[in-house]
Amino acid sequence: MSELVKVKHLHKEYGRNVVLKDINMSVKKGEVVVIIGPSGCGKSTFLRCLNGLEEIQDGVITVDGLPVEPDKKDIVNIRQKIGMVFQSYDLFPHKTVLENAILAPIKVQKRIKDDAIREALELLDKVGLADKKDYYPRQLSGGQKQRVAIVRALLMHPDVLLFDEVTAALDPEMVHEVLQTMLDLAKAGSTMIIVTHEMAFAKAVADRIVFFDQGEIVEETRDVKKFFEEPETERAKRFLKTFAYE
Ligand SMILES: Nc1ncnc2c1ncn2[C@@H]1O[C@H](COP(=O)(O)OP(=O)(O)O)[C@@H](O)[C@H]1O
Ligand SMILES: [Mg+2]
């Protein structure tokens, strides 16, 4: 399998605050990597670096062989290879579900409108929202809005999808439907890097767990079951103890 995302010696700081220290990671096509770790350890910053939303001070990030460099013109093309879904869905309030979904494919990728609409409707159907296509965001629940945000990201045909705590702001009964959508994507072979605090979900979806603490990768394993039962490092042990998961 080919490596889609490569991170070498990534170093990131905000002023004098070092946030990511010598991060090395590569993600293959079809792989699902779940990043976990305590609040403030640099998970969101890492995803933002991958997407070229942050300047980095050292190291190299490539997506599909192309370097991610925020100040270069090419970044627009790279961002299309790497879709991101955030905790807050940022849908346009005055646009319908369908209009939100097709906006970027038409504006940025210059896709033919009818094609974008056809595909958007297919994807909305897949996530159980076909009947909501003409609704406005305010008429939807948080879980529904988040699924629209996922459809919007998918419609750009990214090579990799990044998810940053996408269920953190949802009511508990909405969490499941969003996680199910992500599980379905994983099963369909999508390449994903997921930051989550949902440990049962992490266990179910991950091909690999990467545990961050204080800006470093402290533990990383493909033996996902073992990580949750018996992590190697004390720091991971301590972190997992703060969760009640099955
Ligand atoms: N825009 C920013 N400016 C300065 N410091 C930031 C900024 N964003 C994040 N940080 C700092 O970087 C560190 C990591 O934050 P973050 O990546 O959000 O962690 P996590 O997502 O793991 O909770 C924290 O110390 C945070 O205060
Ligand atoms: Mg975060």
PDB file of C-alpha atoms and ligand atoms in Angstrom:
ATOM      1  CA  MET A   1       0.000   0.000   0.000  1.00  0.00           C
ATOM      2  CA  SER A   2       1.175   3.486  -0.773  1.00  0.00           C
ATOM      3  CA  GLU A   3       1.792   6.121   1.821  1.00  0.00           C
ATOM      4  CA  LEU A   4      -0.601   8.986   1.427  1.00  0.00           C
ATOM      5  CA  VAL A   5       0.434  11.214   4.301  1.00  0.00           C
ATOM      6  CA  LYS A   6       4.000  11.511   5.473  1.00  0.00           C
ATOM      7  CA  VAL A   7       5.170  13.586   8.396  1.00  0.00           C
ATOM      8  CA  LYS A   8       8.859  13.855   9.159  1.00  0.00           C
ATOM      9  CA  HIS A   9      10.368  15.641  12.128  1.00  0.00           C
ATOM     10  CA  LEU A  10       7.483  18.049  12.450  1.00  0.00           C
ATOM     11  CA  HIS A  11       8.174  20.824  14.904  1.00  0.00           C
ATOM     12  CA  LYS A  12       5.597  23.472  15.710  1.00  0.00           C
ATOM     13  CA  GLU A  13       5.615  26.285  18.205  1.00  0.00           C
ATOM     14  CA  TYR A  14       3.454  29.248  19.014  1.00  0.00           C
ATOM     15  CA  GLY A  15       5.905  31.908  20.052  1.00  0.00           C
ATOM     16  CA  ARG A  16       7.961  30.181  22.704  1.00  0.00           C
ATOM     17  CA  ASN A  17       5.357  27.534  23.405  1.00  0.00           C
ATOM     18  CA  VAL A  18       6.526  24.317  21.746  1.00  0.00           C
ATOM     19  CA  VAL A  19       3.375  22.460  20.770  1.00  0.00           C
ATOM     20  CA  LEU A  20       4.635  19.602  18.565  1.00  0.00           C
ATOM     21  CA  LYS A  21       8.061  18.041  18.958  1.00  0.00           C
ATOM     22  CA  ASP A  22       9.642  15.852  16.313  1.00  0.00           C
ATOM     23  CA  ILE A  23       6.456  14.157  15.130  1.00  0.00           C
ATOM     24  CA  ASN A  24       6.952  11.334  12.641  1.00  0.00           C
ATOM     25  CA  MET A  25       4.023   9.531  11.132  1.00  0.00           C
ATOM     26  CA  SER A  26       2.913   8.051   7.862  1.00  0.00           C
ATOM     27  CA  VAL A  27      -0.532   6.969   6.869  1.00  0.00           C
ATOM     28  CA  LYS A  28      -1.243   4.509   4.105  1.00  0.00           C
ATOM     29  CA  LYS A  29      -4.157   4.547   1.734  1.00  0.00           C
ATOM     30  CA  GLY A  30      -7.201   3.023   3.427  1.00  0.00           C
ATOM     31  CA  GLU A  31      -5.746   3.257   6.893  1.00  0.00           C
ATOM     32  CA  VAL A  32      -7.692   4.640   9.854  1.00  0.00           C
ATOM     33  CA  VAL A  33      -5.465   6.291  12.426  1.00  0.00           C
ATOM     34  CA  VAL A  34      -6.983   7.414  15.701  1.00  0.00           C
ATOM     35  CA  ILE A  35      -5.146  10.041  17.713  1.00  0.00           C
ATOM     36  CA  ILE A  36      -5.922  10.274  21.395  1.00  0.00           C
ATOM     37  CA  GLY A  37      -4.384  12.225  24.225  1.00  0.00           C
ATOM     38  CA  PRO A  38      -5.105  14.746  26.937  1.00  0.00           C
ATOM     39  CA  SER A  39      -6.503  18.188  26.242  1.00  0.00           C
ATOM     40  CA  GLY A  40      -3.854  20.643  25.121  1.00  0.00           C
ATOM     41  CA  CYS A  41      -1.363  18.003  23.947  1.00  0.00           C
ATOM     42  CA  GLY A  42      -1.400  19.276  20.361  1.00  0.00           C
ATOM     43  CA  LYS A  43      -3.915  17.047  18.554  1.00  0.00           C
ATOM     44  CA  SER A  44      -5.850  19.844  16.862  1.00  0.00           C
ATOM     45  CA  THR A  45      -2.673  21.697  16.009  1.00  0.00           C
ATOM     46  CA  PHE A  46      -1.342  18.542  14.381  1.00  0.00           C
ATOM     47  CA  LEU A  47      -4.420  18.162  12.164  1.00  0.00           C
ATOM     48  CA  ARG A  48      -4.264  21.841  11.286  1.00  0.00           C
ATOM     49  CA  CYS A  49      -0.626  21.443  10.249  1.00  0.00           C
ATOM     50  CA  LEU A  50      -1.558  18.494   8.029  1.00  0.00           C
ATOM     51  CA  ASN A  51      -4.121  20.641   6.309  1.00  0.00           C
ATOM     52  CA  GLY A  52      -1.729  23.546   5.816  1.00  0.00           C
ATOM     53  CA  LEU A  53      -3.631  25.816   8.170  1.00  0.00           C
ATOM     54  CA  GLU A  54      -0.559  26.381  10.338  1.00  0.00           C
ATOM     55  CA  GLU A  55       2.995  27.448   9.671  1.00  0.00           C
ATOM     56  CA  ILE A  56       5.473  24.870  10.881  1.00  0.00           C
ATOM     57  CA  GLN A  57       8.942  25.654  12.171  1.00  0.00           C
ATOM     58  CA  ASP A  58      10.673  22.478  11.113  1.00  0.00           C
ATOM     59  CA  GLY A  59      10.048  19.195   9.360  1.00  0.00           C
ATOM     60  CA  VAL A  60       8.231  18.117   6.230  1.00  0.00           C
ATOM     61  CA  ILE A  61       4.634  17.125   5.613  1.00  0.00           C
ATOM     62  CA  THR A  62       3.586  15.596   2.318  1.00  0.00           C
ATOM     63  CA  VAL A  63       0.177  14.524   1.087  1.00  0.00           C
ATOM     64  CA  ASP A  64       0.226  12.227  -1.912  1.00  0.00           C
ATOM     65  CA  GLY A  65       3.837  13.264  -2.451  1.00  0.00           C
ATOM     66  CA  LEU A  66       3.122  16.991  -2.461  1.00  0.00           C
ATOM     67  CA  PRO A  67       4.637  19.158   0.262  1.00  0.00           C
ATOM     68  CA  VAL A  68       2.139  20.976   2.482  1.00  0.00           C
ATOM     69  CA  GLU A  69       3.342  24.571   2.667  1.00  0.00           C
ATOM     70  CA  PRO A  70       0.758  27.110   3.812  1.00  0.00           C
ATOM     71  CA  ASP A  71       2.409  30.077   2.084  1.00  0.00           C
ATOM     72  CA  LYS A  72       2.586  28.443  -1.355  1.00  0.00           C
ATOM     73  CA  LYS A  73      -0.043  28.852  -4.032  1.00  0.00           C
ATOM     74  CA  ASP A  74      -0.283  25.094  -4.345  1.00  0.00           C
ATOM     75  CA  ILE A  75      -1.915  24.852  -0.923  1.00  0.00           C
ATOM     76  CA  VAL A  76      -5.361  25.255  -2.495  1.00  0.00           C
ATOM     77  CA  ASN A  77      -4.809  22.038  -4.435  1.00  0.00           C
ATOM     78  CA  ILE A  78      -3.430  20.213  -1.436  1.00  0.00           C
ATOM     79  CA  ARG A  79      -6.358  21.193   0.778  1.00  0.00           C
ATOM     80  CA  GLN A  80      -8.630  19.500  -1.727  1.00  0.00           C
ATOM     81  CA  LYS A  81      -6.768  16.259  -1.131  1.00  0.00           C
ATOM     82  CA  ILE A  82      -7.258  16.502   2.575  1.00  0.00           C
ATOM     83  CA  GLY A  83     -10.751  17.165   3.877  1.00  0.00           C
ATOM     84  CA  MET A  84     -11.368  18.266   7.416  1.00  0.00           C
ATOM     85  CA  VAL A  85     -14.391  18.062   9.684  1.00  0.00           C
ATOM     86  CA  PHE A  86     -14.356  20.108  12.880  1.00  0.00           C
ATOM     87  CA  GLN A  87     -16.260  20.149  16.130  1.00  0.00           C
ATOM     88  CA  SER A  88     -18.288  23.124  14.916  1.00  0.00           C
ATOM     89  CA  TYR A  89     -19.767  22.382  11.534  1.00  0.00           C
ATOM     90  CA  ASP A  90     -19.654  25.926  10.120  1.00  0.00           C
ATOM     91  CA  LEU A  91     -22.543  25.489   7.720  1.00  0.00           C
ATOM     92  CA  PHE A  92     -23.816  28.611   5.997  1.00  0.00           C
ATOM     93  CA  PRO A  93     -27.045  29.448   7.848  1.00  0.00           C
ATOM     94  CA  HIS A  94     -28.770  31.052   4.869  1.00  0.00           C
ATOM     95  CA  LYS A  95     -28.107  28.090   2.574  1.00  0.00           C
ATOM     96  CA  THR A  96     -29.945  24.783   2.510  1.00  0.00           C
ATOM     97  CA  VAL A  97     -28.341  21.443   3.235  1.00  0.00           C
ATOM     98  CA  LEU A  98     -27.924  20.738  -0.469  1.00  0.00           C
ATOM     99  CA  GLU A  99     -26.569  24.217  -1.209  1.00  0.00           C
ATOM    100  CA  ASN A 100     -24.065  23.913   1.623  1.00  0.00           C
ATOM    101  CA  ALA A 101     -22.883  20.582   0.296  1.00  0.00           C
ATOM    102  CA  ILE A 102     -22.336  21.622  -3.318  1.00  0.00           C
ATOM    103  CA  LEU A 103     -20.880  25.089  -2.739  1.00  0.00           C
ATOM    104  CA  ALA A 104     -17.182  24.231  -2.656  1.00  0.00           C
ATOM    105  CA  PRO A 105     -17.239  21.577  -5.392  1.00  0.00           C
ATOM    106  CA  ILE A 106     -18.823  24.125  -7.737  1.00  0.00           C
ATOM    107  CA  LYS A 107     -16.879  27.212  -6.658  1.00  0.00           C
ATOM    108  CA  VAL A 108     -13.469  25.729  -5.962  1.00  0.00           C
ATOM    109  CA  GLN A 109     -13.379  22.621  -8.092  1.00  0.00           C
ATOM    110  CA  LYS A 110     -15.538  24.020 -10.907  1.00  0.00           C
ATOM    111  CA  ARG A 111     -17.621  20.879 -10.984  1.00  0.00           C
ATOM    112  CA  ILE A 112     -20.725  20.777 -13.130  1.00  0.00           C
ATOM    113  CA  LYS A 113     -23.649  21.712 -10.914  1.00  0.00           C
ATOM    114  CA  ASP A 114     -25.918  18.834 -11.913  1.00  0.00           C
ATOM    115  CA  ASP A 115     -23.170  16.301 -11.218  1.00  0.00           C
ATOM    116  CA  ALA A 116     -22.441  17.825  -7.832  1.00  0.00           C
ATOM    117  CA  ILE A 117     -26.142  17.773  -6.981  1.00  0.00           C
ATOM    118  CA  ARG A 118     -26.516  14.158  -8.054  1.00  0.00           C
ATOM    119  CA  GLU A 119     -23.583  13.079  -5.942  1.00  0.00           C
ATOM    120  CA  ALA A 120     -24.638  15.207  -2.970  1.00  0.00           C
ATOM    121  CA  LEU A 121     -28.064  13.560  -2.996  1.00  0.00           C
ATOM    122  CA  GLU A 122     -26.472  10.116  -3.072  1.00  0.00           C
ATOM    123  CA  LEU A 123     -24.247  10.963  -0.127  1.00  0.00           C
ATOM    124  CA  LEU A 124     -27.073  12.573   1.835  1.00  0.00           C
ATOM    125  CA  ASP A 125     -29.046   9.412   1.293  1.00  0.00           C
ATOM    126  CA  LYS A 126     -26.157   7.331   2.597  1.00  0.00           C
ATOM    127  CA  VAL A 127     -26.026   9.292   5.836  1.00  0.00           C
ATOM    128  CA  GLY A 128     -29.810   9.197   6.214  1.00  0.00           C
ATOM    129  CA  LEU A 129     -30.508  12.818   5.314  1.00  0.00           C
ATOM    130  CA  ALA A 130     -32.062  12.589   1.861  1.00  0.00           C
ATOM    131  CA  ASP A 131     -35.321  14.047   3.150  1.00  0.00           C
ATOM    132  CA  LYS A 132     -33.513  17.036   4.683  1.00  0.00           C
ATOM    133  CA  LYS A 133     -31.913  18.377   1.514  1.00  0.00           C
ATOM    134  CA  ASP A 134     -34.010  21.552   1.458  1.00  0.00           C
ATOM    135  CA  TYR A 135     -33.771  22.248   5.171  1.00  0.00           C
ATOM    136  CA  TYR A 136     -31.728  25.086   6.603  1.00  0.00           C
ATOM    137  CA  PRO A 137     -29.098  24.335   9.253  1.00  0.00           C
ATOM    138  CA  ARG A 138     -31.233  25.838  12.039  1.00  0.00           C
ATOM    139  CA  GLN A 139     -33.904  23.224  11.307  1.00  0.00           C
ATOM    140  CA  LEU A 140     -31.476  20.373  11.966  1.00  0.00           C
ATOM    141  CA  SER A 141     -30.154  18.718  15.117  1.00  0.00           C
ATOM    142  CA  GLY A 142     -26.448  18.888  15.914  1.00  0.00           C
ATOM    143  CA  GLY A 143     -25.942  15.328  14.744  1.00  0.00           C
ATOM    144  CA  GLN A 144     -27.664  16.041  11.457  1.00  0.00           C
ATOM    145  CA  LYS A 145     -25.599  19.183  10.915  1.00  0.00           C
ATOM    146  CA  GLN A 146     -22.434  17.234  11.568  1.00  0.00           C
ATOM    147  CA  ARG A 147     -23.450  14.616   9.013  1.00  0.00           C
ATOM    148  CA  VAL A 148     -24.038  17.406   6.484  1.00  0.00           C
ATOM    149  CA  ALA A 149     -20.525  18.658   7.258  1.00  0.00           C
ATOM    150  CA  ILE A 150     -19.188  15.168   6.551  1.00  0.00           C
ATOM    151  CA  VAL A 151     -21.082  15.005   3.245  1.00  0.00           C
ATOM    152  CA  ARG A 152     -19.707  18.420   2.349  1.00  0.00           C
ATOM    153  CA  ALA A 153     -16.164  17.167   2.983  1.00  0.00           C
ATOM    154  CA  LEU A 154     -16.727  13.922   1.053  1.00  0.00           C
ATOM    155  CA  LEU A 155     -18.064  15.745  -1.961  1.00  0.00           C
ATOM    156  CA  MET A 156     -14.619  17.246  -2.547  1.00  0.00           C
ATOM    157  CA  HIS A 157     -13.264  13.701  -3.099  1.00  0.00           C
ATOM    158  CA  PRO A 158     -10.404  14.090  -0.661  1.00  0.00           C
ATOM    159  CA  ASP A 159      -7.705  11.422  -0.451  1.00  0.00           C
ATOM    160  CA  VAL A 160      -7.655  11.760   3.312  1.00  0.00           C
ATOM    161  CA  LEU A 161     -10.268  12.865   5.829  1.00  0.00           C
ATOM    162  CA  LEU A 162      -9.365  14.531   9.107  1.00  0.00           C
ATOM    163  CA  PHE A 163     -11.852  14.557  11.972  1.00  0.00           C
ATOM    164  CA  ASP A 164     -11.252  16.726  15.019  1.00  0.00           C
ATOM    165  CA  GLU A 165     -13.506  15.729  17.914  1.00  0.00           C
ATOM    166  CA  VAL A 166     -16.541  15.915  15.688  1.00  0.00           C
ATOM    167  CA  THR A 167     -18.895  14.568  18.338  1.00  0.00           C
ATOM    168  CA  ALA A 168     -17.613  16.626  21.257  1.00  0.00           C
ATOM    169  CA  ALA A 169     -20.309  19.282  21.027  1.00  0.00           C
ATOM    170  CA  LEU A 170     -23.209  16.904  20.400  1.00  0.00           C
ATOM    171  CA  ASP A 171     -25.890  15.716  22.772  1.00  0.00           C
ATOM    172  CA  PRO A 172     -25.235  12.100  23.740  1.00  0.00           C
ATOM    173  CA  GLU A 173     -28.118  10.730  21.694  1.00  0.00           C
ATOM    174  CA  MET A 174     -26.693  12.402  18.556  1.00  0.00           C
ATOM    175  CA  VAL A 175     -23.201  11.014  18.992  1.00  0.00           C
ATOM    176  CA  HIS A 176     -24.025   7.532  17.802  1.00  0.00           C
ATOM    177  CA  GLU A 177     -25.368   8.532  14.394  1.00  0.00           C
ATOM    178  CA  VAL A 178     -22.250  10.537  13.583  1.00  0.00           C
ATOM    179  CA  LEU A 179     -19.898   7.798  14.762  1.00  0.00           C
ATOM    180  CA  GLN A 180     -21.865   5.292  12.701  1.00  0.00           C
ATOM    181  CA  THR A 181     -21.340   7.451   9.619  1.00  0.00           C
ATOM    182  CA  MET A 182     -17.602   7.453  10.289  1.00  0.00           C
ATOM    183  CA  LEU A 183     -17.557   3.699  10.843  1.00  0.00           C
ATOM    184  CA  ASP A 184     -19.299   3.254   7.496  1.00  0.00           C
ATOM    185  CA  LEU A 185     -16.665   5.422   5.812  1.00  0.00           C
ATOM    186  CA  ALA A 186     -13.921   3.358   7.404  1.00  0.00           C
ATOM    187  CA  LYS A 187     -15.521   0.146   6.177  1.00  0.00           C
ATOM    188  CA  ALA A 188     -15.770   1.600   2.687  1.00  0.00           C
ATOM    189  CA  GLY A 189     -11.978   2.038   2.686  1.00  0.00           C
ATOM    190  CA  SER A 190     -11.599   5.765   3.348  1.00  0.00           C
ATOM    191  CA  THR A 191      -8.277   6.989   4.646  1.00  0.00           C
ATOM    192  CA  MET A 192      -8.933   8.812   7.896  1.00  0.00           C
ATOM    193  CA  ILE A 193      -7.118  10.481  10.743  1.00  0.00           C
ATOM    194  CA  ILE A 194      -9.468  10.859  13.657  1.00  0.00           C
ATOM    195  CA  VAL A 195      -9.059  12.745  16.919  1.00  0.00           C
ATOM    196  CA  THR A 196     -11.635  11.545  19.414  1.00  0.00           C
ATOM    197  CA  HIS A 197     -12.392  11.070  23.084  1.00  0.00           C
ATOM    198  CA  GLU A 198     -14.889   8.307  22.325  1.00  0.00           C
ATOM    199  CA  MET A 199     -12.807   5.357  23.426  1.00  0.00           C
ATOM    200  CA  ALA A 200     -15.217   2.564  22.480  1.00  0.00           C
ATOM    201  CA  PHE A 201     -15.451   4.094  19.022  1.00  0.00           C
ATOM    202  CA  ALA A 202     -11.666   4.484  18.797  1.00  0.00           C
ATOM    203  CA  LYS A 203     -11.283   0.826  19.610  1.00  0.00           C
ATOM    204  CA  ALA A 204     -13.821  -0.173  16.964  1.00  0.00           C
ATOM    205  CA  VAL A 205     -12.607   2.019  14.113  1.00  0.00           C
ATOM    206  CA  ALA A 206      -8.822   2.246  14.486  1.00  0.00           C
ATOM    207  CA  ASP A 207      -6.256   0.325  12.480  1.00  0.00           C
ATOM    208  CA  ARG A 208      -3.699   2.153  14.562  1.00  0.00           C
ATOM    209  CA  ILE A 209      -3.724   4.167  17.740  1.00  0.00           C
ATOM    210  CA  VAL A 210      -1.384   7.089  18.203  1.00  0.00           C
ATOM    211  CA  PHE A 211      -1.199   8.458  21.719  1.00  0.00           C
ATOM    212  CA  PHE A 212      -0.016  12.057  22.072  1.00  0.00           C
ATOM    213  CA  ASP A 213       1.091  13.725  25.251  1.00  0.00           C
ATOM    214  CA  GLN A 214       2.699  17.155  25.605  1.00  0.00           C
ATOM    215  CA  GLY A 215       3.324  17.513  21.901  1.00  0.00           C
ATOM    216  CA  GLU A 216       4.957  14.135  21.435  1.00  0.00           C
ATOM    217  CA  ILE A 217       3.946  10.717  20.209  1.00  0.00           C
ATOM    218  CA  VAL A 218       4.329   8.700  23.356  1.00  0.00           C
ATOM    219  CA  GLU A 219       2.890   5.417  22.176  1.00  0.00           C
ATOM    220  CA  GLU A 220       1.796   4.061  18.821  1.00  0.00           C
ATOM    221  CA  THR A 221       0.461   0.623  17.983  1.00  0.00           C
ATOM    222  CA  ARG A 222      -1.512  -1.480  15.544  1.00  0.00           C
ATOM    223  CA  ASP A 223      -2.457  -3.772  18.384  1.00  0.00           C
ATOM    224  CA  VAL A 224      -5.477  -1.657  19.227  1.00  0.00           C
ATOM    225  CA  LYS A 225      -7.079  -4.146  21.576  1.00  0.00           C
ATOM    226  CA  LYS A 226      -3.926  -4.459  23.607  1.00  0.00           C
ATOM    227  CA  PHE A 227      -3.488  -0.694  23.815  1.00  0.00           C
ATOM    228  CA  PHE A 228      -6.815  -0.344  25.567  1.00  0.00           C
ATOM    229  CA  GLU A 229      -6.292  -3.338  27.814  1.00  0.00           C
ATOM    230  CA  GLU A 230      -2.676  -2.905  28.643  1.00  0.00           C
ATOM    231  CA  PRO A 231      -0.834   0.101  27.207  1.00  0.00           C
ATOM    232  CA  GLU A 232       2.954   0.076  27.245  1.00  0.00           C
ATOM    233  CA  THR A 233       3.553   3.466  28.784  1.00  0.00           C
ATOM    234  CA  GLU A 234       2.614   4.844  32.166  1.00  0.00           C
ATOM    235  CA  ARG A 235       1.340   8.036  30.554  1.00  0.00           C
ATOM    236  CA  ALA A 236      -1.128   6.127  28.393  1.00  0.00           C
ATOM    237  CA  LYS A 237      -2.201   4.057  31.372  1.00  0.00           C
ATOM    238  CA  ARG A 238      -2.885   7.176  33.392  1.00  0.00           C
ATOM    239  CA  PHE A 239      -4.771   8.754  30.511  1.00  0.00           C
ATOM    240  CA  LEU A 240      -6.989   5.727  29.893  1.00  0.00           C
ATOM    241  CA  LYS A 241      -7.862   5.496  33.565  1.00  0.00           C
ATOM    242  CA  THR A 242      -9.644   8.831  33.281  1.00  0.00           C
ATOM    243  CA  PHE A 243     -12.159   7.227  30.902  1.00  0.00           C
ATOM    244  CA  ALA A 244     -14.946   4.853  31.649  1.00  0.00           C
ATOM    245  CA  TYR A 245     -15.033   2.726  28.535  1.00  0.00           C
ATOM    246  CA  GLU A 246     -15.837  -0.852  27.835  1.00  0.00           C
TER     247      GLU A 246
HETATM  248  N1  LIG B   1      -3.574  29.753  17.783  1.00  0.00           N
HETATM  249  C1  LIG B   1      -2.845  29.463  18.866  1.00  0.00           C
HETATM  250  N2  LIG B   1      -1.993  30.357  19.402  1.00  0.00           N
HETATM  251  C2  LIG B   1      -1.218  30.055  20.455  1.00  0.00           C
HETATM  252  N3  LIG B   1      -1.246  28.878  21.096  1.00  0.00           N
HETATM  253  C3  LIG B   1      -2.082  27.944  20.630  1.00  0.00           C
HETATM  254  C4  LIG B   1      -2.927  28.171  19.503  1.00  0.00           C
HETATM  255  N4  LIG B   1      -3.646  27.050  19.268  1.00  0.00           N
HETATM  256  C5  LIG B   1      -3.265  26.161  20.197  1.00  0.00           C
HETATM  257  N5  LIG B   1      -2.330  26.691  21.027  1.00  0.00           N
HETATM  258  C6  LIG B   1      -1.662  25.988  22.135  1.00  0.00           C
HETATM  259  O1  LIG B   1      -1.125  24.796  21.626  1.00  0.00           O
HETATM  260  C7  LIG B   1      -1.267  23.734  22.548  1.00  0.00           C
HETATM  261  C8  LIG B   1      -1.985  22.566  21.906  1.00  0.00           C
HETATM  262  O2  LIG B   1      -3.313  22.921  21.613  1.00  0.00           O
HETATM  263  P1  LIG B   1      -4.274  21.990  20.774  1.00  0.00           P
HETATM  264  O3  LIG B   1      -3.583  21.564  19.537  1.00  0.00           O
HETATM  265  O4  LIG B   1      -5.559  22.709  20.628  1.00  0.00           O
HETATM  266  O5  LIG B   1      -4.439  20.746  21.737  1.00  0.00           O
HETATM  267  P2  LIG B   1      -5.545  19.595  21.759  1.00  0.00           P
HETATM  268  O6  LIG B   1      -6.295  19.639  20.477  1.00  0.00           O
HETATM  269  O7  LIG B   1      -4.768  18.333  21.944  1.00  0.00           O
HETATM  270  O8  LIG B   1      -6.427  19.867  22.938  1.00  0.00           O
HETATM  271  C9  LIG B   1      -1.977  24.324  23.764  1.00  0.00           C
HETATM  272  O9  LIG B   1      -1.004  24.661  24.695  1.00  0.00           O
HETATM  273  C10 LIG B   1      -2.628  25.557  23.197  1.00  0.00           C
HETATM  274  O10 LIG B   1      -2.772  26.517  24.195  1.00  0.00           O
HETATM  275 MG    MG B   2      -8.318  19.843  20.083  1.00  0.00          MG
END
